[in-house]
Backbone as CSV, one residue per row, in Angstrom:
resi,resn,N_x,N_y,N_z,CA_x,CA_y,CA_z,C_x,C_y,C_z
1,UNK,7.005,15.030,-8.722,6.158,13.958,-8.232,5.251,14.467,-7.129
2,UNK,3.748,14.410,-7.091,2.848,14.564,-6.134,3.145,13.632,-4.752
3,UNK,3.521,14.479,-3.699,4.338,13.958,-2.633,2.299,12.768,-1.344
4,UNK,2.038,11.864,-1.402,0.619,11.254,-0.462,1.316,10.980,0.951
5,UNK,0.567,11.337,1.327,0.723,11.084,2.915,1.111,9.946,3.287
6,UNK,2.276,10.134,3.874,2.915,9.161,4.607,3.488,8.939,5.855
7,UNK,2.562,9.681,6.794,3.064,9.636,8.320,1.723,9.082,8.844
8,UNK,2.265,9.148,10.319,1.445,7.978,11.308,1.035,8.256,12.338
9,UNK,1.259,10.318,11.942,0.480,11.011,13.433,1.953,11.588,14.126
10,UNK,2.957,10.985,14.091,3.960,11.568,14.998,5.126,11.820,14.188
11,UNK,4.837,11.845,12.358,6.005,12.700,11.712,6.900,11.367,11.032
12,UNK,6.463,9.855,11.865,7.328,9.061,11.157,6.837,8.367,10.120
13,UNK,7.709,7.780,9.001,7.011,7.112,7.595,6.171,5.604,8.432
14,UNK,4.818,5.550,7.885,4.155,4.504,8.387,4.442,3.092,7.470
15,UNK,5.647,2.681,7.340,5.909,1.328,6.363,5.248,0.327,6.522
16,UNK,4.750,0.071,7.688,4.362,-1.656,8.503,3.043,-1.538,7.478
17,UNK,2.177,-0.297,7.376,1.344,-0.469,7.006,1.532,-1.065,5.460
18,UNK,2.350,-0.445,4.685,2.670,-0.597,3.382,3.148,-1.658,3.039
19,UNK,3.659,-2.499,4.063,4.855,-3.842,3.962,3.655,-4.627,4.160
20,UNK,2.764,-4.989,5.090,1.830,-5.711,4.973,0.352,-6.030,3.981
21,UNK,0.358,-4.749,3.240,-0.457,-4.790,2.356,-0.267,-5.255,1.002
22,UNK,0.945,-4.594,1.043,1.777,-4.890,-0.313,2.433,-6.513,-0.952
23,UNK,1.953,-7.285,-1.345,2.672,-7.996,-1.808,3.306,-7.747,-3.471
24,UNK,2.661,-9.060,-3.991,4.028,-9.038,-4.981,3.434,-8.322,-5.970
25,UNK,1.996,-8.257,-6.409,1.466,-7.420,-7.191,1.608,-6.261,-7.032
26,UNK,1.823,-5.782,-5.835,1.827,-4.548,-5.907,3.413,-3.997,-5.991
27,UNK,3.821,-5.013,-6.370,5.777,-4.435,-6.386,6.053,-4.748,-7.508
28,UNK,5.148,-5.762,-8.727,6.007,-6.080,-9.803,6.323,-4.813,-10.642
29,UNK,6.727,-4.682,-11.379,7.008,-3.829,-12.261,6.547,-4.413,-13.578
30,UNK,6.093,-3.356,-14.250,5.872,-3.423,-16.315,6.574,-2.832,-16.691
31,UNK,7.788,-2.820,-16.948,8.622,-2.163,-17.876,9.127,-0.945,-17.623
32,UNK,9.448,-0.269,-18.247,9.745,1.419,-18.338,8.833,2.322,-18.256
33,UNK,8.330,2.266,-17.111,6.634,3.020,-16.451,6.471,3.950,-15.690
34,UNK,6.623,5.769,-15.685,7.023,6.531,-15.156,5.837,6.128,-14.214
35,UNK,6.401,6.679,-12.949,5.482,6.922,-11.863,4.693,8.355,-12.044
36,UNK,5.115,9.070,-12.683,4.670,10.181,-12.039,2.751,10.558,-12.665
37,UNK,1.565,11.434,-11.975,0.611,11.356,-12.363,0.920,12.694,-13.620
38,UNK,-0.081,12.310,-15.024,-0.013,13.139,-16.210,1.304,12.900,-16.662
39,UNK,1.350,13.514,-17.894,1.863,14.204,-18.589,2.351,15.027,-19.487
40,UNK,1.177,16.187,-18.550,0.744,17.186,-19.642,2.116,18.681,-19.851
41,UNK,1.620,19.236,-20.864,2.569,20.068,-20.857,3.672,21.159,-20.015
42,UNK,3.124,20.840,-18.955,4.017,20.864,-17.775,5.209,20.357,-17.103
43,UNK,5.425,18.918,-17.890,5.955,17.990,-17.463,7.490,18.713,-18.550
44,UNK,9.026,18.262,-17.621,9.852,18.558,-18.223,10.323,18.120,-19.963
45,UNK,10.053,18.302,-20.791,10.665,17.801,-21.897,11.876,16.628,-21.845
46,UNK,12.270,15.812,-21.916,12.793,14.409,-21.957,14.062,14.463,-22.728
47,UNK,13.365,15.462,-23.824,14.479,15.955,-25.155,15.647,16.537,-25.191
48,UNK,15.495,17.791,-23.616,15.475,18.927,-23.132,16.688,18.375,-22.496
49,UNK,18.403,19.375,-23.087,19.965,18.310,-22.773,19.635,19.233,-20.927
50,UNK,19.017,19.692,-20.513,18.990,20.014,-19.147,18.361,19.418,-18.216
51,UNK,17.213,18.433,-18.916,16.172,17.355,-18.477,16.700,15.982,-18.034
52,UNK,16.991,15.639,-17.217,17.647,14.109,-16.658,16.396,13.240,-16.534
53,UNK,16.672,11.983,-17.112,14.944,10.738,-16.718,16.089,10.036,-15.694
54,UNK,15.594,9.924,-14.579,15.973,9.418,-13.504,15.453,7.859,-13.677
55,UNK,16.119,6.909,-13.035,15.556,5.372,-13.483,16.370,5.011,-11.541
56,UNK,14.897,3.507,-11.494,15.063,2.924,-10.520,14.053,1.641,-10.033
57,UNK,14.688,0.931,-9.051,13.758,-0.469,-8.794,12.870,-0.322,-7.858
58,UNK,11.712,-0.187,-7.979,10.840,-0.101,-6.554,10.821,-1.730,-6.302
59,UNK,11.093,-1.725,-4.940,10.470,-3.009,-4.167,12.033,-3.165,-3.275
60,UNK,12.525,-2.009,-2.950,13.426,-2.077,-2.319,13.424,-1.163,-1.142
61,UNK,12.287,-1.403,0.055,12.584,-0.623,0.871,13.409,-0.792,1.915
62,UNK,13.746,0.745,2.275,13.042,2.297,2.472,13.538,3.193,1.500
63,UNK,14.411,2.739,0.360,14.923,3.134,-1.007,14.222,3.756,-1.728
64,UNK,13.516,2.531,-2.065,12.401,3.034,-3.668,11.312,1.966,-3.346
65,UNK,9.775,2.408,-3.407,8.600,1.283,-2.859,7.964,2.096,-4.119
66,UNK,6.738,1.263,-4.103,5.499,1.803,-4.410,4.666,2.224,-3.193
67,UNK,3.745,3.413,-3.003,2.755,2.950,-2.428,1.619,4.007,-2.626
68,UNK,0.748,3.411,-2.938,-0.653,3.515,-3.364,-0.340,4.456,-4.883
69,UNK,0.163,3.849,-5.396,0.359,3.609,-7.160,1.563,4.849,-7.231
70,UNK,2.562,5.084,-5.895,3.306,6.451,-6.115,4.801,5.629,-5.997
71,UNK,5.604,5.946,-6.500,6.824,5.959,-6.826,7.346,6.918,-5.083
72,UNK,7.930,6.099,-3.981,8.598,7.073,-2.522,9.916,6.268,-2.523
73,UNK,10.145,6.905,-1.317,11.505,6.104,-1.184,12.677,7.214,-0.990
74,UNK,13.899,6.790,-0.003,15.152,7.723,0.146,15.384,7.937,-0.972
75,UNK,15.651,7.497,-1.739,16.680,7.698,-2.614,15.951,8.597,-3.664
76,UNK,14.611,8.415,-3.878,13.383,9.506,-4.558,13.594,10.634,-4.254
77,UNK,13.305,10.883,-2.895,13.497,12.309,-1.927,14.879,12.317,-2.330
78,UNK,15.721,11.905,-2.174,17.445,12.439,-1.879,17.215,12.644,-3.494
79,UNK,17.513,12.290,-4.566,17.649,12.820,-6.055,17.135,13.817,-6.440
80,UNK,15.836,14.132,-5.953,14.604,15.024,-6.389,15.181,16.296,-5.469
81,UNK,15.651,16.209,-4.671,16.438,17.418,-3.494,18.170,17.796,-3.940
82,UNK,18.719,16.737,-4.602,20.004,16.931,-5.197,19.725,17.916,-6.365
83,UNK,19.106,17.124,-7.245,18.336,18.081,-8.515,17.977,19.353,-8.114
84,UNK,17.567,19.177,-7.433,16.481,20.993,-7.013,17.745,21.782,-6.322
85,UNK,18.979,21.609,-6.636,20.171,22.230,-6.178,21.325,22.528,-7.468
86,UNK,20.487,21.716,-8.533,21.968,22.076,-9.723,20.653,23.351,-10.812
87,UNK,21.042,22.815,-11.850,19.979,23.699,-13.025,19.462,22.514,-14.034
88,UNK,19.441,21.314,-13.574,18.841,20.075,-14.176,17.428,20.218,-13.653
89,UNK,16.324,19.568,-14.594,15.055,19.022,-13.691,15.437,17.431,-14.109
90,UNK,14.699,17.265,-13.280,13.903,15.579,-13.497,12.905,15.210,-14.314
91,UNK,13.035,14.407,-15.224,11.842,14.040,-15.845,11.490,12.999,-15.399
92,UNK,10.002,12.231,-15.638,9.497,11.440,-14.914,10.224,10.208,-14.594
93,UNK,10.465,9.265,-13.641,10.621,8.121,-13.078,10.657,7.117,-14.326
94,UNK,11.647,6.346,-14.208,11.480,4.918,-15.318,11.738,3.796,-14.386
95,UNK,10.824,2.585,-14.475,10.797,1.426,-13.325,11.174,0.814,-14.032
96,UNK,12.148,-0.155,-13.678,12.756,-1.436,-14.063,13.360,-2.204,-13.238
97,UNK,13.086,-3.553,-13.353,13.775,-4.073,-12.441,15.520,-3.992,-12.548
98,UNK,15.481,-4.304,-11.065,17.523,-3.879,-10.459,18.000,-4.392,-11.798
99,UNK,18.444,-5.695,-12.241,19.471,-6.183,-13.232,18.977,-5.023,-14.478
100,UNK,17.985,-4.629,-14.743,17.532,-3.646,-16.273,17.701,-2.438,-15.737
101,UNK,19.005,-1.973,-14.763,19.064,-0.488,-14.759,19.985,-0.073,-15.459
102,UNK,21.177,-1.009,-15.527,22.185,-0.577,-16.141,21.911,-0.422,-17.820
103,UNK,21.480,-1.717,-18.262,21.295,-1.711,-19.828,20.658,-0.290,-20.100
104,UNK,19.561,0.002,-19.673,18.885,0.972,-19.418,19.993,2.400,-19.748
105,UNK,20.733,2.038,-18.665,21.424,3.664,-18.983,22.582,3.509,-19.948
106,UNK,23.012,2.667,-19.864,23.733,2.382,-21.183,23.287,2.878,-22.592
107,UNK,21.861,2.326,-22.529,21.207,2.936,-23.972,20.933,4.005,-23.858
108,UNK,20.733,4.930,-22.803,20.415,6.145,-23.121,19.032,6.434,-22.749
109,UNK,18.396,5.176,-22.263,17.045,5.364,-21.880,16.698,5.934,-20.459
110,UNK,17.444,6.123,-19.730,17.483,6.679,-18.924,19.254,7.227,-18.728
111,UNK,19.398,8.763,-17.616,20.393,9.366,-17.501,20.939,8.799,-15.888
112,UNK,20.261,8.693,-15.009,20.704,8.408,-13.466,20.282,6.965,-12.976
113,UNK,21.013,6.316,-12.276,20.251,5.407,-12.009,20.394,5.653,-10.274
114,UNK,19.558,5.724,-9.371,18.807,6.048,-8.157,18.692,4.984,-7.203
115,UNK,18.724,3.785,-7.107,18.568,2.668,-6.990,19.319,1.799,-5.837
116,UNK,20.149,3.142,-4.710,20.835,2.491,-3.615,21.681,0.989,-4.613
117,UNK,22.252,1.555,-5.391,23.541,1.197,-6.398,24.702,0.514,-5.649
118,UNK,25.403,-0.169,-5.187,26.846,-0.369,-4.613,27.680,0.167,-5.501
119,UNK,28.919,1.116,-4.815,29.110,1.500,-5.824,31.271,0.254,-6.080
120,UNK,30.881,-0.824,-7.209,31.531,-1.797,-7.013,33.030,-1.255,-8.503
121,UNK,34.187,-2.007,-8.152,35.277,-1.644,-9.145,34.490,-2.218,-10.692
122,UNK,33.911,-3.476,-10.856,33.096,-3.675,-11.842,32.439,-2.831,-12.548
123,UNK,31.525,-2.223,-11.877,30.521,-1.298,-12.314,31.413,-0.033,-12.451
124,UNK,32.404,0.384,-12.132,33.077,1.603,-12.516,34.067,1.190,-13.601
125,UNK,33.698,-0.336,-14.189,34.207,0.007,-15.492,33.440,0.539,-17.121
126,UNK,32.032,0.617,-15.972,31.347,1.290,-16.940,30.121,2.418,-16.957
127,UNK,30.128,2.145,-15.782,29.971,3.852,-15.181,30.399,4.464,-14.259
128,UNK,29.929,5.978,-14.353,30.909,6.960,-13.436,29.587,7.141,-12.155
129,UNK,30.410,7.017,-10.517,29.634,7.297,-9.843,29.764,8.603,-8.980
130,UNK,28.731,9.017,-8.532,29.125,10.532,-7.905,29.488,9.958,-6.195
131,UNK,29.620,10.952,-5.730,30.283,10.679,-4.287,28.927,9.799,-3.131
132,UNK,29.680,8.899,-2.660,28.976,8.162,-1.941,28.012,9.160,-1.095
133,UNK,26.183,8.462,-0.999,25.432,9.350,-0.431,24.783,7.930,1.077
134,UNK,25.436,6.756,1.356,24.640,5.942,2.006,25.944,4.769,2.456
135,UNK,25.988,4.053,3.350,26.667,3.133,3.600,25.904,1.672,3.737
136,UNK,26.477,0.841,3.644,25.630,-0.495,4.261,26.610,-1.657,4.478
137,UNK,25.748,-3.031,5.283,26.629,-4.159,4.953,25.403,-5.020,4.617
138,UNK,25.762,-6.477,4.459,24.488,-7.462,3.883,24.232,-7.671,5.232
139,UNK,22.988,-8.041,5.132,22.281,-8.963,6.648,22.232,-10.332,5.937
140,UNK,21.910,-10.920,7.176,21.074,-12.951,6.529,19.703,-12.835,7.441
141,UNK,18.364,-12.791,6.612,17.247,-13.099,7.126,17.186,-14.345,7.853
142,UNK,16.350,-14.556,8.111,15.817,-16.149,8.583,14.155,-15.540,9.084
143,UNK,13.142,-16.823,9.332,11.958,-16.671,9.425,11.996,-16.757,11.027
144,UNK,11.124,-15.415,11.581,10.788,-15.142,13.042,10.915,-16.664,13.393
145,UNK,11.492,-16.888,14.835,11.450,-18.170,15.700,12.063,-19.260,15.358
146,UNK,12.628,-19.332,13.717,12.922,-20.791,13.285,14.183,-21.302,13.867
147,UNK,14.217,-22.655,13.461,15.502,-23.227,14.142,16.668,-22.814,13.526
148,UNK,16.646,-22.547,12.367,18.134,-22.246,11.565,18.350,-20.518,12.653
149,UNK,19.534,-20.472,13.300,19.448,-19.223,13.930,21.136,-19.266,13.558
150,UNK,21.237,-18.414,12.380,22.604,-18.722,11.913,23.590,-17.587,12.364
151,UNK,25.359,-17.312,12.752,25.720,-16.671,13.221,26.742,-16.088,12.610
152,UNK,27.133,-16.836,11.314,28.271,-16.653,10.181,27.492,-17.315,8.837
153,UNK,28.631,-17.022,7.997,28.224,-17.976,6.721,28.320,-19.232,7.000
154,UNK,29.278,-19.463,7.396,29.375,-21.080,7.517,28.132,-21.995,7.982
155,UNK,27.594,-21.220,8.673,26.177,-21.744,9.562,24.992,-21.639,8.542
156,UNK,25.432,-21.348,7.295,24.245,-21.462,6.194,24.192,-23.091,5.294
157,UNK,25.928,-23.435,5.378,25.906,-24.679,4.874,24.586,-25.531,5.013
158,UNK,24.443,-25.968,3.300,23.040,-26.785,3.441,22.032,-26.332,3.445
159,UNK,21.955,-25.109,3.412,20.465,-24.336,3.722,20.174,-23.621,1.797
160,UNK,18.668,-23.283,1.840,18.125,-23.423,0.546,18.077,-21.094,0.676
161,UNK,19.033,-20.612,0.322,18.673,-19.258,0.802,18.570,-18.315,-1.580
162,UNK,18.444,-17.123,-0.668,17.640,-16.492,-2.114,18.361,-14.496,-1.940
163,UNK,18.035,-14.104,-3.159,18.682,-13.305,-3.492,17.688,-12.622,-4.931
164,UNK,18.104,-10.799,-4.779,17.576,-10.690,-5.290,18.708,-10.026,-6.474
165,UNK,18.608,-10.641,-8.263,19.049,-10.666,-9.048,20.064,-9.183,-9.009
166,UNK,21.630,-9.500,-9.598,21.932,-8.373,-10.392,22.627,-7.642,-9.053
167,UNK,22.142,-7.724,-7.541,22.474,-6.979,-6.541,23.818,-7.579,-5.559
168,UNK,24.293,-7.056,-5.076,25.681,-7.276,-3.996,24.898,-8.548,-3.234
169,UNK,23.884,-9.013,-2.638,23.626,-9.953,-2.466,23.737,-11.295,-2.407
170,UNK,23.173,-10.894,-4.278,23.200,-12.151,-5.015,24.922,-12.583,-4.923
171,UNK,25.545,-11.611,-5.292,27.021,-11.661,-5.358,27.646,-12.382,-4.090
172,UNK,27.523,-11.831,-3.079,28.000,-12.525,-1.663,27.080,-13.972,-2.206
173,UNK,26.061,-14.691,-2.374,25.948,-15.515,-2.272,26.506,-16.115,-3.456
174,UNK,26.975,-16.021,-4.477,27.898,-16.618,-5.587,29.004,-17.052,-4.827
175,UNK,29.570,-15.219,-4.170,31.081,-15.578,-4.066,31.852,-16.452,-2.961
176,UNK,30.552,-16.276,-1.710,31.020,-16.958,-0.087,30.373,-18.130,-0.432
177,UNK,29.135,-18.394,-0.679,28.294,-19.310,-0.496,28.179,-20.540,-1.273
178,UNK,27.900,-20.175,-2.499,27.830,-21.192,-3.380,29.406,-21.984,-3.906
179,UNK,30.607,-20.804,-3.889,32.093,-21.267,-4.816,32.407,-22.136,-3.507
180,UNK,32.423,-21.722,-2.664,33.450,-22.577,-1.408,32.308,-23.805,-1.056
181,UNK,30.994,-24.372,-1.668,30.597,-25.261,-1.339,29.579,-25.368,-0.143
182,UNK,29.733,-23.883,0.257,28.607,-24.381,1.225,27.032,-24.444,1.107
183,UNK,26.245,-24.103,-0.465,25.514,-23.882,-0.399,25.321,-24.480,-1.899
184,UNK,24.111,-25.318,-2.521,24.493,-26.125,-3.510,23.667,-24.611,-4.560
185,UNK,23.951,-24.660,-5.644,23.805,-23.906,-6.908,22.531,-24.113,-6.990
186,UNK,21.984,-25.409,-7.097,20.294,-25.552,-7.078,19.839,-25.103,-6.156
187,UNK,20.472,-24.706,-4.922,19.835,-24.184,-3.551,19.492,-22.896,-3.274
188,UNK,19.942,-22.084,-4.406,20.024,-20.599,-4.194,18.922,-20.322,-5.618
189,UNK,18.244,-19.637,-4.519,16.811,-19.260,-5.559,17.185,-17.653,-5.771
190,UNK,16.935,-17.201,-7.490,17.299,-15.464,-7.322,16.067,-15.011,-7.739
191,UNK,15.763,-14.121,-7.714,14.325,-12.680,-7.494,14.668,-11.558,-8.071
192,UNK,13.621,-11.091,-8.806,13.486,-10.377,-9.150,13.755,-8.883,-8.143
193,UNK,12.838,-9.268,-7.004,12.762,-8.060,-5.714,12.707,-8.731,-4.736
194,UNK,13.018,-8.127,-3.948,13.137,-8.461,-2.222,12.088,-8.847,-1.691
195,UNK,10.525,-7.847,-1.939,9.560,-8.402,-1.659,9.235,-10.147,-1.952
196,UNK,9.672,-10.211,-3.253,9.214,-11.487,-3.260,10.108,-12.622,-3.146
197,UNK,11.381,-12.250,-2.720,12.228,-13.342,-1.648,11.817,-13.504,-0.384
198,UNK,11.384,-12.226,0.273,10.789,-12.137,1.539,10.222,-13.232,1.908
199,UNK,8.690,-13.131,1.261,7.623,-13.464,1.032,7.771,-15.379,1.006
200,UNK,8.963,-15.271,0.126,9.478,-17.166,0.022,9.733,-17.365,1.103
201,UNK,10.689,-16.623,2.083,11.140,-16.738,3.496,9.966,-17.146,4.476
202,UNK,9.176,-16.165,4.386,7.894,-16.137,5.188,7.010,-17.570,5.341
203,UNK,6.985,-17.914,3.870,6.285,-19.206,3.775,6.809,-20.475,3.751
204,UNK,8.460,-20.679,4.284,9.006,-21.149,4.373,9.585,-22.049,3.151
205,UNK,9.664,-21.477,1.772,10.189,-22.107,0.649,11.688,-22.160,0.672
206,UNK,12.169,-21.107,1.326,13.941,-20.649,1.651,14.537,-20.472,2.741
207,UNK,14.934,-20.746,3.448,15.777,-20.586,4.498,16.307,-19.507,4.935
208,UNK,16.800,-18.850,3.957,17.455,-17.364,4.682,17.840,-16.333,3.038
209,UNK,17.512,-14.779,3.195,17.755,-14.149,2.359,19.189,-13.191,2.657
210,UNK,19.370,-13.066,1.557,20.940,-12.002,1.686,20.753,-10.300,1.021
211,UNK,20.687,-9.765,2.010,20.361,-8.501,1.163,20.762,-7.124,2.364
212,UNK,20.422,-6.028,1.891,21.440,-4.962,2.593,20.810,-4.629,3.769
213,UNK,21.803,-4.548,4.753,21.083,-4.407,5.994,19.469,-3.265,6.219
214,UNK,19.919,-1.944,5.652,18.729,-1.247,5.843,17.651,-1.655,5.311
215,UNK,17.430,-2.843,4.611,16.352,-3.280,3.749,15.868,-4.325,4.831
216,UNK,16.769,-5.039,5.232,16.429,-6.122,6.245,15.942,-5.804,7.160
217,UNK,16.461,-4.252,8.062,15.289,-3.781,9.152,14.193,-3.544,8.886
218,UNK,14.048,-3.089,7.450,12.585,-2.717,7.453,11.634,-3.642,7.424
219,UNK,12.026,-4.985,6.322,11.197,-6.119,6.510,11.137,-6.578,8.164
220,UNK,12.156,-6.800,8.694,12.278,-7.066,9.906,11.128,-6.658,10.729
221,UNK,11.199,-4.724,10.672,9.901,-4.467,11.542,8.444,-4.643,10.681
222,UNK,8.694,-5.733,9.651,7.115,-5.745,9.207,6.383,-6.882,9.210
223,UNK,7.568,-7.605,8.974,6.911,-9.050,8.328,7.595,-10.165,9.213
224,UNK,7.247,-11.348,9.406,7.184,-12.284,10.136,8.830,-12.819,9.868
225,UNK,9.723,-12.045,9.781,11.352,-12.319,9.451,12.369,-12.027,10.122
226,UNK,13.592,-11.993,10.564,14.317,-11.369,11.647,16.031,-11.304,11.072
227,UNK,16.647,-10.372,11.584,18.212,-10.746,11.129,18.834,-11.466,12.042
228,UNK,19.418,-12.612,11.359,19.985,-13.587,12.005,21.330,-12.740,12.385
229,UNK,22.300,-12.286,11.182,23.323,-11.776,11.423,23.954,-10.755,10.396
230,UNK,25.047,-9.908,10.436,24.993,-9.073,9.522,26.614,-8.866,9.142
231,UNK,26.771,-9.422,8.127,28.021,-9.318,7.490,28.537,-8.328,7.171
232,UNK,29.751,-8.099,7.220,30.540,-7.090,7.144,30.803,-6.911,6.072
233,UNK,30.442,-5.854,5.055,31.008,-5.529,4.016,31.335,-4.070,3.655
234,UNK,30.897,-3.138,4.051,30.938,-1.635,3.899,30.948,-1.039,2.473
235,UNK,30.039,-1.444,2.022,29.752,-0.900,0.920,29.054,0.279,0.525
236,UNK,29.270,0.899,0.032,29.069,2.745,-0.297,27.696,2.574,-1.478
237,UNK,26.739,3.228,-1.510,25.788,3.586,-2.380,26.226,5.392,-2.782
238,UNK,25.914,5.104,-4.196,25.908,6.422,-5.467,24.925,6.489,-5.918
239,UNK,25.153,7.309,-6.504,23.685,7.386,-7.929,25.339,7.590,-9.289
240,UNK,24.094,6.537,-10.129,25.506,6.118,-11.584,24.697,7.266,-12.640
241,UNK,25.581,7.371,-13.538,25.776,7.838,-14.757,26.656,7.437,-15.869
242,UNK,26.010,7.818,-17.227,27.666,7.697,-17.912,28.927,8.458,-18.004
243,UNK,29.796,7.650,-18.428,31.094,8.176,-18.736,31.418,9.128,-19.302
244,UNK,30.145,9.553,-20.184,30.711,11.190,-20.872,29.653,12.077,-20.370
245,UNK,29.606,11.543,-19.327,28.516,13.223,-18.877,29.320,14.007,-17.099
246,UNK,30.101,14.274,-17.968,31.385,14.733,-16.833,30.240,16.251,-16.293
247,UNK,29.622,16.716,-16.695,28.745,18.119,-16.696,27.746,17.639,-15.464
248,UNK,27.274,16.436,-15.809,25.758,16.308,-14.756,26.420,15.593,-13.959
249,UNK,27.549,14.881,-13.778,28.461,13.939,-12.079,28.711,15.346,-11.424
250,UNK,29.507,15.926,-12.098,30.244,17.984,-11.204,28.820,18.258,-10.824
251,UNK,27.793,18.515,-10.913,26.689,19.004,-10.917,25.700,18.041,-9.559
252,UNK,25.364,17.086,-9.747,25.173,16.198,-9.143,25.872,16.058,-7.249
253,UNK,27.190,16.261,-7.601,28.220,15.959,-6.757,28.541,17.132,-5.781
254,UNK,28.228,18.370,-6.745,28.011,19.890,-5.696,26.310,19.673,-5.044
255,UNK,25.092,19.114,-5.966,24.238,19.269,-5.510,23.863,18.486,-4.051
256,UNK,24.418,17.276,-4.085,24.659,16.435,-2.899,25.492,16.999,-1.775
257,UNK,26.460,17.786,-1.855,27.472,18.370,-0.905,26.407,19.757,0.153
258,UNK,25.330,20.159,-1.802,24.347,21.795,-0.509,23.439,20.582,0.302
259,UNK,22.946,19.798,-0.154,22.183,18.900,0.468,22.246,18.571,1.733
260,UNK,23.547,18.060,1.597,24.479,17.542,3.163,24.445,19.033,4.113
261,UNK,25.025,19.782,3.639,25.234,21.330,4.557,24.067,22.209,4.615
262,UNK,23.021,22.109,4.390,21.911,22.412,4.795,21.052,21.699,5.931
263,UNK,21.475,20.529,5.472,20.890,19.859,6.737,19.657,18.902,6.029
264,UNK,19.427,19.336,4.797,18.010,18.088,4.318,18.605,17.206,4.304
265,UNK,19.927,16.482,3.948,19.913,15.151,3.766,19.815,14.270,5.198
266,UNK,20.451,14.912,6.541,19.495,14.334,7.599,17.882,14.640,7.666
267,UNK,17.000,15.214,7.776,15.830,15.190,7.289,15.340,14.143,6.751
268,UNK,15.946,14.117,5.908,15.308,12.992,4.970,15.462,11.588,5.137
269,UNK,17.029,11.707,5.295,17.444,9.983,6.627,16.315,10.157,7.864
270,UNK,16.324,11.211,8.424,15.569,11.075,9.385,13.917,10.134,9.459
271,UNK,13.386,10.854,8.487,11.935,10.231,7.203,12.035,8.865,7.031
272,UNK,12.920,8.237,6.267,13.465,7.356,6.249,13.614,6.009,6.914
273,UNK,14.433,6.402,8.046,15.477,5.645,8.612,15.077,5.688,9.955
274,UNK,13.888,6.162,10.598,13.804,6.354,11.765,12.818,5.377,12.568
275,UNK,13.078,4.505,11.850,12.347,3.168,12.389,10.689,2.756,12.835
């Protein structure tokens, strides 16, 4: 992938700029749409059992974004740097939204899924994940200044909040929110992407969003939104695969370990994560 400038003069990723420009057009996704520019004979063969198509959701930052028609994001850099450590390449990027990653690799249409993944007992009944590369817990948005200034779940009772499909999120709001009553079933709006739950937040259609803390700072420092509070869950991010590719998890799982002991994978948190 052709790496565009993305600093701000002093080395750090310039997001505010990207978060404010960007709305929902520029986050939807069409289908199974490599990012990458060409694809001329240069490009890895697809065919090729050494060639991995990496798959993932842009509109999840500091993960996976678009910006200015490029496929960035941690988890871009961290795969593309894992890879460049085994004897796999990457073939180009496949976009789909979060809930269409799994089907996705299921069929075979893609080999990795990249996607700051949770890695949940569910999902390891049907795929295999390599060793945790990220931690998180959920935050609860709310809109800069408003009165709802909530401090637990309980303090959501009654409130109209949103989620974006398919993700640990949505899930906390099934499992705390909606079963025990505090939050009516018609009240919980789900999304495609974060951007455009945000965006509901912003304009005041929803009350409060549920989604992973590092995603919430970033909107946080962009957009007119704030974390009310941040639930405890400790949930581990992977990158998934299937069940019979015991060759590219071993592979994968050493390539993440030179990563770590070299020192790029701070680097790249650093890029990242550095507010």
């Amino acid at each position: 992938m052709e790496n565009t400038e993305r600093t701000n003069g002093t080395g750090a990723i310039d997001r505010r700029q990207y978060l404010k420009l960007s709305g929902a057009a520029g986050i939807a996704v069409t289908g199974l749409a490599g990012c990458l520019e060409g694809s001329g004979s240069d490009s890895p063969d697809p065919d090729d059992e050494d060639v991995i198509v990496p798959g993932t959701a842009p509109g999840f930052p500091p993960f996976e974004i678009k910006e200015g028609g490029d496929l960035v994001g941690f988890d871009v850099d961290l795969l593309e740097a894992v890879v460049g450590e085994t004897e796999y390449e990457l073939a180009e990027w496949e976009e789909q939204e979060f809930d269409g990653l799994s089907p996705a690799l299921e069929d075979g249409k893609i080999d990795v899924i990249a996607a700051a993944m949770t890695i949940t007992e569910e999902r390891q009944e049907t795929f295999e994940f390599t060793d945790p590369y990220h931690s998180a817990d959920q935050a609860i948005l709310v809109q800069t200044g408003s009165d709802l200034q909530p401090e637990s779940l309980e303090d959501l009772e009654g409130t109209t909040v949103g989620a974006q499909s398919g993700t640990t999120g949505a899930g906390l709001v099934e499992d705390d929110l909606i079963d025990p009553g505090l939050v009516a079933e018609g009240d919980y709006n789900s999304y495609d992407n974060y951007v455009l739950a945000t965006e509901e937040l912003e304009s005041g259609t929803i009350d409060a969003v549920v989604l992973d803390d590092p995603v919430a700072e970033t909107f946080a420092s962009d957009r007119n939104v704030e974390v009310a509070f941040i639930e405890e869950t400790g949930e581990e991010f992977g990158f998934a695969i299937r069940p019979d590719d015991g060759d590219l998890l071993e592979a994968l799982n050493e390539g993440l370990a030179a990563v770590r002991e070299s020192g790029e994978y701070d680097e790249i948190s650093d890029e990242w994560f550095s507010g």
